[in-house]
Every structure is written in structure tokens, then in C-alpha cells.
CSV table of C-alpha atoms in Angstrom, one decimal:
chain,number,residue,atom,x,y,z
A,1,UNK,CA,-54.9,63.4,37.4
A,2,UNK,CA,-52.6,65.5,35.2
A,3,UNK,CA,-50.3,63.7,32.7
A,4,UNK,CA,-46.5,64.0,33.3
A,5,UNK,CA,-46.1,65.3,29.7
A,6,UNK,CA,-47.9,66.2,26.6
A,7,UNK,CA,-47.3,64.5,23.3
A,8,UNK,CA,-47.0,65.9,19.8
A,9,UNK,CA,-46.8,63.6,16.8
A,10,UNK,CA,-44.8,64.8,13.9
A,11,UNK,CA,-46.0,64.0,10.3
A,12,UNK,CA,-43.8,60.9,9.9
A,13,UNK,CA,-45.1,59.4,13.2
A,14,UNK,CA,-48.7,60.0,12.2
A,15,UNK,CA,-48.0,58.4,8.8
A,16,UNK,CA,-46.5,55.3,10.5
A,17,UNK,CA,-49.6,55.0,12.8
A,18,UNK,CA,-52.0,55.5,9.9
A,19,UNK,CA,-50.3,52.6,7.9
A,20,UNK,CA,-50.5,49.9,10.6
A,21,UNK,CA,-53.3,47.6,11.6
A,22,UNK,CA,-56.2,49.2,13.6
A,23,UNK,CA,-55.7,47.0,16.7
A,24,UNK,CA,-52.0,47.6,16.8
A,25,UNK,CA,-52.6,51.4,16.5
A,26,UNK,CA,-55.1,51.3,19.3
A,27,UNK,CA,-52.6,49.4,21.5
A,28,UNK,CA,-49.9,52.0,20.7
A,29,UNK,CA,-52.2,54.9,21.6
A,30,UNK,CA,-53.2,53.1,24.8
A,31,UNK,CA,-49.6,52.6,25.8
A,32,UNK,CA,-48.7,56.2,25.0
A,33,UNK,CA,-51.5,57.4,27.2
A,34,UNK,CA,-50.5,55.0,30.0
A,35,UNK,CA,-46.8,56.2,29.7
A,36,UNK,CA,-48.0,59.8,30.3
A,37,UNK,CA,-49.1,58.7,33.8
A,38,UNK,CA,-46.8,55.9,34.9
A,39,UNK,CA,-43.0,55.7,34.8
A,40,UNK,CA,-42.4,52.4,33.1
A,41,UNK,CA,-39.4,51.4,31.1
A,42,UNK,CA,-41.5,48.8,29.3
A,43,UNK,CA,-43.6,51.6,27.8
A,44,UNK,CA,-41.2,54.6,27.5
A,45,UNK,CA,-37.5,54.0,27.5
A,46,UNK,CA,-34.5,56.3,27.2
A,47,UNK,CA,-32.1,55.2,24.3
A,48,UNK,CA,-29.4,57.9,24.6
A,49,UNK,CA,-29.0,61.5,25.9
A,50,UNK,CA,-31.8,62.8,23.7
A,51,UNK,CA,-33.8,60.0,22.1
A,52,UNK,CA,-36.5,57.9,23.8
A,53,UNK,CA,-38.9,55.3,22.5
A,54,UNK,CA,-42.5,54.4,23.1
A,55,UNK,CA,-42.6,50.6,23.2
A,56,UNK,CA,-45.5,48.4,22.3
A,57,UNK,CA,-45.6,44.7,21.9
A,58,UNK,CA,-48.7,43.5,20.0
A,59,UNK,CA,-49.3,40.1,18.3
A,60,UNK,CA,-45.6,39.2,18.9
A,61,UNK,CA,-44.5,42.3,17.0
A,62,UNK,CA,-42.4,45.1,18.5
A,63,UNK,CA,-43.5,48.6,17.6
A,64,UNK,CA,-41.3,51.5,18.4
A,65,UNK,CA,-42.2,55.2,18.2
A,66,UNK,CA,-39.0,57.4,18.6
A,67,UNK,CA,-39.3,60.6,20.4
A,68,UNK,CA,-37.5,63.4,22.3
A,69,UNK,CA,-38.3,65.9,25.0
A,70,UNK,CA,-38.9,69.6,24.2
A,71,UNK,CA,-39.2,71.9,27.1
A,72,UNK,CA,-41.0,75.1,26.0
A,73,UNK,CA,-42.2,78.2,27.7
A,74,UNK,CA,-45.9,77.4,27.2
A,75,UNK,CA,-45.6,73.7,28.2
A,76,UNK,CA,-43.6,72.3,31.1
A,77,UNK,CA,-42.8,69.1,29.3
A,78,UNK,CA,-43.6,68.0,25.7
A,79,UNK,CA,-42.6,64.8,24.1
A,80,UNK,CA,-42.3,64.9,20.4
A,81,UNK,CA,-42.7,61.6,18.5
A,82,UNK,CA,-40.5,61.6,15.3
A,83,UNK,CA,-41.2,58.4,13.5
A,84,UNK,CA,-42.0,54.7,14.1
A,85,UNK,CA,-40.8,51.3,13.1
A,86,UNK,CA,-41.8,47.7,13.3
A,87,UNK,CA,-38.7,46.3,15.1
A,88,UNK,CA,-37.3,43.1,13.5
A,89,UNK,CA,-34.2,42.6,15.5
A,90,UNK,CA,-33.3,42.4,19.2
A,91,UNK,CA,-31.3,45.6,19.1
A,92,UNK,CA,-32.8,48.9,18.1
A,93,UNK,CA,-31.3,49.8,14.7
A,94,UNK,CA,-28.7,52.6,15.2
A,95,UNK,CA,-29.8,54.3,11.9
A,96,UNK,CA,-33.3,54.7,13.4
A,97,UNK,CA,-31.9,56.4,16.5
A,98,UNK,CA,-29.7,58.6,14.2
A,99,UNK,CA,-32.8,59.5,12.1
A,100,UNK,CA,-34.7,60.5,15.3
A,101,UNK,CA,-31.7,62.7,16.3
A,102,UNK,CA,-31.7,64.4,12.9
A,103,UNK,CA,-35.4,65.1,13.1
A,104,UNK,CA,-34.9,66.5,16.6
A,105,UNK,CA,-32.2,68.8,15.4
A,106,UNK,CA,-34.3,70.0,12.5
A,107,UNK,CA,-37.3,70.5,14.8
A,108,UNK,CA,-35.3,72.6,17.3
A,109,UNK,CA,-33.6,74.6,14.5
A,110,UNK,CA,-37.0,75.5,13.0
A,111,UNK,CA,-38.3,76.4,16.4
A,112,UNK,CA,-35.4,78.8,17.0
A,113,UNK,CA,-35.9,80.4,13.5
A,114,UNK,CA,-39.6,80.9,14.1
A,115,UNK,CA,-39.1,82.8,17.4
């Protein structure tokens, strides 16, 4: 079975994953893989017009990996993970969504320049 999208982790997302507990990281990777095949809001949820989040609950901690869609010529659908947080409140912090939007804009600007 072919995944619904490919995933690219930007440096800040990789750094976030590298700095968390091994078991939590494994669970996040497992959920990301699962989200590639099933449409489930508990795993991959739209936050606004551009930003989505991979969601993982592990050991009563809510991990979030912010991302956006990038449709390129070479790949039908690519999800780019910008950065991650350990969520401490009920609501996703607006500054984290804004940060993901800024990273998205920078990513797309760089892509346009490098064409």
C-alpha cells in the first residue's frame, strides 16, 4: 500500500525528536507512519489554512509536530514538519502556529529562489 503523502523533517523538527526520550520518539515516528495511511484527526489535524500538526500522546504528555503541505512537481504530496513542542496547555499556543507559518513562508521562498 502506498502512503498518502511523503514526509520531510526540517532541522528543527529533527532536533526536537533527537532531544526527547527514546520511547516517546518511537511513538511519534509510529504515529507519523500511521498518519500516512489512515485519515485520523487524532494523529494528524488541521490547525488553520496552512498549518497541520502530528499529534502523539505518550505517558500523559502531548507531543506536537507542526507541519504544512508542499505540492511539488516531483512528489504529488509532501508534508514538511517544521518543529515540535511538548504541549503544556489545552490549547495549542498561537505563537507556535505563527512560528510554523513563518518557517513555511521561508521554506517556500527558498524553494522559489532555487528554481
